[in-house]
Short mmCIF file of C-alpha atoms in Angstrom, two decimals:
data_model
loop_
_atom_site.label_atom_id
_atom_site.label_comp_id
_atom_site.label_asym_id
_atom_site.label_seq_id
_atom_site.Cartn_x
_atom_site.Cartn_y
_atom_site.Cartn_z
CA MET J 469 57.83 164.39 -2.63
CA ILE J 470 57.25 161.71 -0.03
CA GLN J 471 60.54 160.74 1.60
CA GLN J 472 61.13 157.34 3.14
CA ASN J 473 63.93 157.71 5.66
CA GLY J 474 66.71 155.24 5.10
CA ALA J 475 65.43 154.22 1.66
CA ALA J 476 67.95 153.58 -1.10
CA LEU J 477 66.05 155.60 -3.71
CA ASP J 478 65.10 158.61 -1.61
CA GLY J 479 64.70 161.62 -3.88
CA VAL J 480 63.92 159.60 -7.02
CA ARG J 481 60.57 160.25 -8.65
CA VAL J 482 59.28 157.71 -11.18
CA LEU J 483 56.57 158.66 -13.66
CA ASP J 484 55.03 155.30 -14.57
CA PHE J 485 52.98 155.02 -17.76
CA SER J 486 53.14 151.21 -17.79
CA ARG J 487 50.32 148.70 -17.46
CA VAL J 488 49.77 144.99 -16.87
CA LEU J 489 52.89 143.20 -15.53
CA ALA J 490 56.45 143.85 -16.75
CA GLY J 491 56.44 147.62 -16.28
CA PRO J 492 54.40 147.67 -13.06
CA LEU J 493 56.67 144.99 -11.55
CA CYS J 494 59.69 147.14 -12.38
CA THR J 495 58.22 150.32 -10.88
CA MET J 496 56.96 148.46 -7.81
CA GLN J 497 60.52 147.35 -7.09
CA LEU J 498 61.70 150.94 -7.41
CA GLY J 499 58.92 151.95 -5.03
CA ASP J 500 59.89 149.23 -2.58
CA LEU J 501 63.37 150.75 -2.53
CA GLY J 502 62.04 154.19 -1.68
CA ALA J 503 61.34 155.89 -5.01
CA GLU J 504 58.20 157.98 -5.28
CA VAL J 505 56.15 156.30 -8.02
CA ILE J 506 53.31 158.11 -9.78
CA LYS J 507 51.22 155.63 -11.73
CA VAL J 508 49.53 157.35 -14.68
CA GLU J 509 46.27 155.64 -15.66
CA ARG J 510 43.38 156.16 -18.06
CA PRO J 511 40.40 157.93 -16.47
CA GLY J 512 37.50 155.58 -15.87
CA SER J 513 39.28 152.30 -16.57
CA GLY J 514 42.91 152.48 -15.50
CA ASP J 515 45.42 149.67 -15.74
CA ASP J 516 43.98 146.69 -17.65
CA THR J 517 44.68 144.37 -14.73
CA ARG J 518 42.25 146.26 -12.51
CA HIS J 519 39.60 144.24 -14.38
CA TRP J 520 41.40 140.89 -14.49
CA GLY J 521 39.42 138.87 -11.99
CA PRO J 522 38.20 137.02 -10.10
CA PRO J 523 39.54 136.76 -7.48
CA TRP J 524 38.76 140.18 -6.02
CA HIS J 525 39.64 141.92 -2.76
CA GLY J 526 37.33 144.33 -0.98
CA GLU J 527 33.78 145.38 -1.60
CA THR J 528 32.15 147.40 -4.37
CA PRO J 529 32.94 150.18 -5.27
CA ASP J 530 36.45 149.70 -3.86
CA VAL J 531 36.96 146.16 -5.14
CA GLN J 532 40.45 145.42 -6.51
CA SER J 533 41.68 142.45 -8.55
CA ALA J 534 44.28 140.17 -7.03
CA TYR J 535 46.31 140.56 -10.23
CA PHE J 536 46.49 144.34 -9.91
CA LEU J 537 47.35 144.10 -6.21
CA SER J 538 50.34 141.87 -6.97
CA VAL J 539 52.49 144.55 -8.67
CA ASN J 540 51.19 147.97 -7.67
CA ARG J 541 52.07 148.69 -4.07
CA ASN J 542 54.11 151.76 -3.15
CA LYS J 543 52.51 153.89 -5.90
CA ARG J 544 50.15 156.81 -6.18
CA SER J 545 47.49 156.73 -8.91
CA LEU J 546 47.00 159.73 -11.17
CA THR J 547 44.41 159.63 -13.94
CA LEU J 548 45.35 161.48 -17.12
CA ASN J 549 43.71 161.36 -20.53
CA LEU J 550 46.78 161.33 -22.76
CA SER J 551 44.67 161.73 -25.88
CA THR J 552 43.93 165.33 -24.83
CA ARG J 553 46.29 168.27 -25.28
CA GLU J 554 45.85 169.25 -21.63
CA GLY J 555 46.59 165.74 -20.38
CA GLN J 556 49.76 165.58 -22.45
CA GLU J 557 50.94 168.92 -21.14
CA LEU J 558 50.33 167.87 -17.53
CA ALA J 559 52.33 164.69 -18.18
CA ARG J 560 55.21 166.70 -19.66
CA ARG J 561 55.28 169.00 -16.65
CA LEU J 562 55.45 166.00 -14.33
CA ALA J 563 58.19 164.38 -16.43
CA ALA J 564 60.25 167.55 -16.10
CA GLN J 565 60.20 167.01 -12.33
CA SER J 566 60.98 163.28 -12.47
CA GLN J 567 64.18 161.28 -12.62
CA VAL J 568 62.68 158.22 -14.33
CA VAL J 569 59.95 157.56 -16.88
CA VAL J 570 58.75 154.02 -17.58
CA GLU J 571 56.33 153.14 -20.38
CA ASN J 572 55.18 150.05 -22.26
CA PHE J 573 53.06 151.41 -25.09
CA MET J 574 53.47 150.19 -28.65
CA ARG J 575 56.47 151.69 -30.42
CA GLY J 576 55.75 155.27 -31.44
CA GLN J 577 52.71 155.77 -29.23
CA MET J 578 54.48 157.97 -26.70
CA ALA J 579 55.78 160.14 -29.54
CA GLN J 580 52.20 160.66 -30.68
CA PHE J 581 51.44 161.91 -27.17
CA GLY J 582 54.46 164.22 -27.30
CA LEU J 583 55.98 162.18 -24.47
CA ASP J 584 58.86 160.41 -26.20
CA TYR J 585 62.40 160.52 -24.82
CA GLU J 586 63.70 163.13 -27.27
CA ARG J 587 60.88 165.52 -26.39
CA LEU J 588 61.17 165.04 -22.63
CA LYS J 589 64.96 165.17 -22.36
CA ALA J 590 64.95 168.64 -23.92
CA SER J 591 63.63 170.02 -20.62
CA ASN J 592 65.12 167.30 -18.40
CA PRO J 593 68.59 166.24 -19.67
CA GLY J 594 69.21 163.88 -16.76
CA LEU J 595 66.04 161.87 -17.37
CA VAL J 596 66.25 158.07 -17.42
CA TYR J 597 63.59 156.84 -19.83
CA CYS J 598 62.76 153.13 -20.08
CA SER J 599 60.54 151.61 -22.79
CA ILE J 600 59.37 148.00 -22.39
CA THR J 601 57.91 146.26 -25.43
CA GLY J 602 57.57 142.75 -26.76
CA PHE J 603 60.24 142.99 -29.43
CA GLY J 604 62.12 146.24 -28.82
CA GLN J 605 62.39 149.48 -30.74
CA THR J 606 64.31 148.04 -33.71
CA GLY J 607 64.10 145.03 -35.99
CA PRO J 608 61.39 143.57 -38.25
CA TYR J 609 59.05 142.72 -35.33
CA ALA J 610 59.27 146.08 -33.55
CA ASP J 611 55.68 147.03 -34.36
CA ARG J 612 54.17 143.75 -33.21
CA PRO J 613 52.30 143.62 -29.90
CA GLY J 614 54.17 141.59 -27.32
CA TYR J 615 52.37 139.14 -25.04
CA ASP J 616 54.05 136.87 -22.53
CA PHE J 617 52.59 133.67 -23.99
CA VAL J 618 53.80 134.58 -27.48
CA ILE J 619 57.27 135.39 -26.15
CA GLN J 620 57.47 132.10 -24.26
CA ALA J 621 56.74 130.34 -27.53
CA MET J 622 59.03 132.36 -29.80
CA SER J 623 62.00 132.51 -27.42
CA GLY J 624 62.40 128.72 -27.26
CA LEU J 625 61.31 128.50 -23.62
CA MET J 626 58.28 126.35 -24.39
CA SER J 627 60.38 123.99 -26.50
CA ILE J 628 62.32 122.93 -23.39
CA THR J 629 59.36 122.92 -20.98
CA GLY J 630 57.04 119.96 -20.53
CA PRO J 631 57.14 116.15 -20.56
CA ILE J 632 59.89 114.46 -22.54
CA GLU J 633 57.44 112.84 -24.94
CA GLY J 634 54.66 115.40 -24.58
CA PRO J 635 53.82 118.78 -26.08
CA PRO J 636 55.64 122.02 -25.24
CA TYR J 637 54.29 123.84 -22.19
CA LYS J 638 54.27 127.42 -20.98
CA THR J 639 55.24 128.10 -17.40
CA GLY J 640 52.54 128.56 -14.78
CA VAL J 641 53.29 132.27 -14.37
CA ALA J 642 53.90 135.00 -16.97
CA ILE J 643 57.63 134.53 -16.59
CA SER J 644 58.67 136.52 -19.69
CA ASP J 645 56.98 139.62 -18.26
CA VAL J 646 58.56 139.04 -14.86
CA ILE J 647 62.04 138.64 -16.33
CA ALA J 648 61.65 141.77 -18.47
CA GLY J 649 60.59 143.74 -15.40
CA LEU J 650 63.64 142.56 -13.46
CA PHE J 651 66.03 143.44 -16.29
CA ALA J 652 64.34 146.84 -16.62
CA THR J 653 64.90 147.55 -12.95
CA THR J 654 68.57 146.67 -13.22
CA ALA J 655 69.04 148.90 -16.26
CA ILE J 656 67.24 151.82 -14.62
CA LEU J 657 69.41 151.63 -11.50
CA ALA J 658 72.56 151.61 -13.64
CA ALA J 659 71.30 154.56 -15.69
CA LEU J 660 70.39 156.50 -12.54
CA ARG J 661 73.91 156.13 -11.22
CA HIS J 662 75.30 157.37 -14.54
CA SER J 663 72.88 160.30 -14.51
CA GLU J 664 73.85 161.25 -10.98
CA GLN J 665 77.56 161.15 -11.89
CA THR J 666 77.36 162.95 -15.23
CA GLY J 667 74.06 164.79 -15.36
CA ALA J 668 73.21 162.94 -18.56
CA GLY J 669 70.19 160.69 -18.74
CA GLN J 670 69.67 157.97 -21.31
CA TYR J 671 67.13 155.86 -23.14
CA ILE J 672 66.62 152.20 -22.18
CA ASP J 673 65.12 149.77 -24.69
CA ILE J 674 63.89 146.58 -22.98
CA ALA J 675 62.33 143.80 -25.07
CA LEU J 676 60.55 140.74 -23.67
CA LEU J 677 62.05 138.56 -26.40
CA ASP J 678 65.59 139.77 -25.63
CA THR J 679 65.32 139.29 -21.89
CA GLN J 680 63.57 135.92 -22.09
CA MET J 681 66.23 134.54 -24.39
CA ALA J 682 68.96 135.90 -22.11
CA ALA J 683 67.21 134.16 -19.21
CA LEU J 684 67.61 130.78 -20.91
CA VAL J 685 71.27 131.06 -19.77
CA ASN J 686 72.86 127.58 -19.79
CA VAL J 687 70.34 126.17 -22.27
CA VAL J 688 71.32 128.80 -24.84
CA SER J 689 74.98 128.22 -24.03
CA ASP J 690 74.56 124.45 -24.50
CA HIS J 691 73.30 125.06 -28.02
CA LEU J 692 75.89 127.69 -28.91
CA VAL J 693 78.70 125.39 -27.78
CA SER J 694 77.40 122.08 -29.12
CA GLY J 695 75.25 123.10 -32.06
CA GLN J 696 72.61 120.65 -30.87
CA THR J 697 68.95 121.58 -30.43
CA PRO J 698 68.00 121.46 -26.73
CA ARG J 699 65.14 119.10 -25.99
CA ARG J 700 62.60 118.70 -23.22
CA TYR J 701 63.72 116.74 -20.18
CA GLY J 702 60.52 116.95 -18.17
CA ASN J 703 61.62 117.26 -14.54
CA GLN J 704 65.16 116.11 -15.27
CA HIS J 705 68.19 118.31 -15.91
CA PRO J 706 70.10 118.28 -19.19
CA ASN J 707 73.53 118.62 -17.53
CA ILE J 708 73.21 117.12 -14.05
CA VAL J 709 72.16 113.63 -12.86
CA PRO J 710 70.35 112.85 -10.59
CA TYR J 711 68.60 116.21 -10.53
CA GLN J 712 64.90 115.46 -10.91
CA THR J 713 61.67 114.20 -9.38
CA PHE J 714 61.36 110.70 -7.99
CA ARG J 715 58.25 108.77 -6.99
CA ALA J 716 57.94 107.66 -3.40
CA SER J 717 55.24 105.28 -2.20
CA ASP J 718 52.79 108.14 -1.60
CA GLY J 719 53.83 110.91 -4.01
CA GLU J 720 56.74 112.68 -5.64
CA PHE J 721 59.67 114.72 -4.34
CA VAL J 722 62.81 116.27 -5.79
CA ILE J 723 66.50 115.53 -5.44
CA ALA J 724 69.17 117.95 -6.64
CA VAL J 725 72.56 116.25 -6.53
CA GLY J 726 75.04 118.88 -7.66
CA ASN J 727 78.38 117.11 -7.31
CA ASP J 728 80.04 113.71 -7.03
CA GLY J 729 80.43 113.96 -3.27
CA GLN J 730 76.69 114.39 -2.81
CA PHE J 731 76.10 111.47 -5.14
CA ALA J 732 78.34 109.25 -3.02
CA LYS J 733 76.36 110.26 0.09
CA LEU J 734 73.12 109.45 -1.71
CA CYS J 735 74.37 106.01 -2.73
CA ALA J 736 75.45 105.30 0.85
CA LEU J 737 72.01 106.32 2.11
CA LEU J 738 70.39 103.98 -0.42
CA ASP J 739 72.77 101.19 0.61
CA ARG J 740 74.04 101.13 -2.95
CA ALA J 741 77.69 102.13 -2.66
CA ASP J 742 78.27 100.04 -5.75
CA LEU J 743 76.59 102.72 -7.83
CA SER J 744 79.04 105.44 -6.82
CA SER J 745 82.00 103.19 -7.60
CA ASP J 746 80.60 102.08 -10.96
CA PRO J 747 82.61 103.86 -13.72
CA ARG J 748 79.32 104.60 -15.51
CA PHE J 749 78.08 106.67 -12.57
CA ALA J 750 81.16 107.79 -10.63
CA THR J 751 81.29 111.25 -12.24
CA ASN J 752 78.55 113.61 -13.34
CA PRO J 753 79.50 113.52 -17.05
CA ALA J 754 79.30 109.74 -16.89
CA ARG J 755 75.94 109.86 -15.11
CA VAL J 756 74.56 112.22 -17.75
CA HIS J 757 75.64 109.75 -20.45
CA TYR J 758 74.23 106.73 -18.63
CA ARG J 759 71.20 108.35 -16.96
CA GLU J 760 68.81 105.81 -18.50
CA ALA J 761 70.65 103.03 -16.70
CA LEU J 762 71.02 104.85 -13.36
CA VAL J 763 67.64 106.46 -12.80
CA PRO J 764 65.53 103.25 -12.84
CA GLU J 765 67.87 101.70 -10.25
CA MET J 766 67.29 104.61 -7.91
CA GLN J 767 63.59 104.89 -8.66
CA ALA J 768 63.01 101.30 -7.56
CA ILE J 769 64.45 102.11 -4.15
CA PHE J 770 62.64 105.41 -3.68
CA ALA J 771 59.29 103.73 -4.34
CA GLN J 772 59.68 101.70 -1.12
CA ARG J 773 59.23 104.58 1.36
CA THR J 774 57.06 107.68 1.77
CA VAL J 775 57.94 111.21 0.75
CA GLY J 776 58.20 112.29 4.37
CA GLU J 777 60.55 109.44 5.23
CA TRP J 778 62.82 110.18 2.28
CA ILE J 779 62.91 113.92 2.92
CA GLU J 780 63.89 113.38 6.55
CA ALA J 781 66.61 110.87 5.65
CA LEU J 782 67.99 112.92 2.76
CA GLN J 783 68.14 116.12 4.78
CA ALA J 784 69.92 114.30 7.60
CA ALA J 785 72.50 113.14 5.05
CA GLU J 786 72.86 116.73 3.70
CA ILE J 787 71.61 115.78 0.27
CA PRO J 788 69.64 118.63 -1.42
CA CYS J 789 65.99 117.64 -1.66
CA GLY J 790 62.50 118.96 -1.11
CA PRO J 791 58.80 118.19 -1.20
CA ILE J 792 56.67 119.38 -4.11
CA ASN J 793 54.39 121.85 -2.34
CA ASP J 794 51.19 123.39 -3.57
CA LEU J 795 51.04 127.15 -3.04
CA PRO J 796 49.06 127.12 0.24
CA THR J 797 51.62 124.72 1.70
CA ALA J 798 54.54 126.81 0.44
CA LEU J 799 53.05 130.00 1.93
CA THR J 800 52.74 128.40 5.36
CA ASP J 801 56.23 126.92 5.36
CA ARG J 802 58.18 127.92 8.46
CA GLN J 803 61.05 129.24 6.33
CA VAL J 804 58.66 131.56 4.48
CA ALA J 805 57.37 132.80 7.81
CA ALA J 806 60.89 133.30 9.17
CA ARG J 807 61.84 135.37 6.12
CA GLY J 808 58.80 137.62 6.47
CA LEU J 809 57.62 136.98 2.92
CA ILE J 810 53.98 137.76 3.68
CA HIS J 811 53.18 141.41 4.30
CA ALA J 812 49.89 141.91 6.12
CA GLN J 813 48.39 145.40 6.33
CA ASP J 814 44.81 146.21 7.18
CA ASP J 815 42.88 143.24 5.77
CA LEU J 816 45.20 142.67 2.82
CA ARG J 817 48.05 140.19 2.49
CA LEU J 818 50.75 140.63 -0.16
CA ILE J 819 54.06 139.01 -0.99
CA ALA J 820 56.72 141.25 0.52
CA SER J 821 59.82 142.37 -1.34
CA PRO J 822 62.49 139.65 -1.39
CA LEU J 823 65.23 142.31 -1.39
CA LYS J 824 67.00 142.17 1.97
CA LEU J 825 69.22 145.25 2.35
CA SER J 826 70.83 145.74 5.75
CA GLU J 827 71.02 149.56 5.69
CA THR J 828 68.27 150.59 3.26
CA PRO J 829 65.59 147.92 3.54
CA ALA J 830 62.73 147.60 1.10
CA THR J 831 59.43 148.60 2.67
CA VAL J 832 55.73 148.75 1.92
CA GLY J 833 54.81 152.39 2.46
CA ARG J 834 51.59 152.33 0.44
CA LEU J 835 49.06 149.68 -0.41
CA PRO J 836 48.05 149.46 -4.10
CA PRO J 837 46.04 152.60 -4.94
CA ARG J 838 42.45 153.02 -6.02
CA LEU J 839 42.07 154.37 -9.53
CA GLY J 840 42.85 158.10 -9.48
CA GLU J 841 43.11 158.10 -5.70
CA HIS J 842 45.92 160.67 -5.67
CA THR J 843 45.07 162.74 -8.74
CA HIS J 844 44.06 165.85 -6.84
CA GLU J 845 47.00 165.89 -4.44
CA ILE J 846 49.58 165.29 -7.19
CA LEU J 847 48.26 168.05 -9.44
CA ARG J 848 47.92 170.41 -6.48
CA ASP J 849 51.19 169.67 -4.72
CA LEU J 850 53.54 169.03 -7.64
CA LEU J 851 52.12 171.27 -10.34
CA GLY J 852 50.55 173.92 -8.15
CA LEU J 853 47.12 173.70 -9.77
CA ALA J 854 44.19 175.36 -8.04
CA ASP J 855 41.23 173.32 -6.88
CA ASP J 856 38.89 174.89 -9.41
CA THR J 857 41.33 174.14 -12.25
CA ILE J 858 41.53 170.50 -11.21
CA ALA J 859 37.74 170.38 -10.99
CA ARG J 860 37.48 171.76 -14.52
CA TYR J 861 39.96 169.22 -15.82
CA ARG J 862 37.92 166.50 -14.18
CA SER J 863 34.65 167.69 -15.73
CA ASP J 864 36.35 167.99 -19.15
CA GLY J 865 37.63 164.40 -19.01
CA VAL J 866 41.29 165.41 -18.83
CA VAL J 867 41.81 163.65 -15.49
#
């Protein structure tokens, strides 16, 4: 096993059968924290996202999709044909030497491979086994395929996203997959601690629908408390005013006033102290009730100066605000640079881990692997297979 000195998850091996986004994001985080991650892929094709381009990085035959690169660093790639008896047996032998298994096949598929939790825990009682699916392992939708876009729609997320009078929108990134991957990571770390303390592993059932609905946090709570159906607010906030975009003379920017003291500062900056003393606007609950009277008053003032002028003035007054950046601008922001959020290695640039641990920092030990790049060394070093045996498996389509 490759050890990363000072890494939080030294000694943890993750056997990763997941593809696309939620599972690979989860296992990449574990890899960033020092776990050894073995990514099991189909011979010849591999993870679906290897083919999701353009854009591409590199030259043929080593070209890689930007999508695949985004969630597959700190992993080794092993090709295994799980439809073969030999491939299944190799996978079981590797699972017996691992602390974590992650998979996102349809419900029941791993059992067909002989790689379900009940089968694997028989030889590895401390195993932490995480399944990620669209709808979970139980319930009437358990056998449905789960796609991020569908989950955004069904969870209620799209119903609160988009213009007030317009249609529902999805977010610009596959956020349901991302959220599921984050929840999966949290659950795995908790289960690992339990396994280390008791010697008993456990099964983790992560569903995109569950995690996306949990991630609606205050919006769900608003409905459960009030009984009212949440509606779209565009770039406004349902519970805080003013917390939205405003138009300056040359574009838009955001203001996020989180308390009455900040609102008073804002009114002073606008030379409208009368607004903060007006009973309709003096407190946040009142401002929420009378937002339609307040916002136009403020918008008329903001339209008189440029975005840059307002940002400078608002920041000087310690009022939360910001420009609306496109991605190239955001990536070149001096704060992003200061936080080291771009990892450059060889000729590849990736977003670095945002996890800042003082004693066991997250690191990039490996760039995203080529398909099957580490098959030979894994089978040789971990399973003790001879070179001629590996060559036979390769010619037979097992690896």
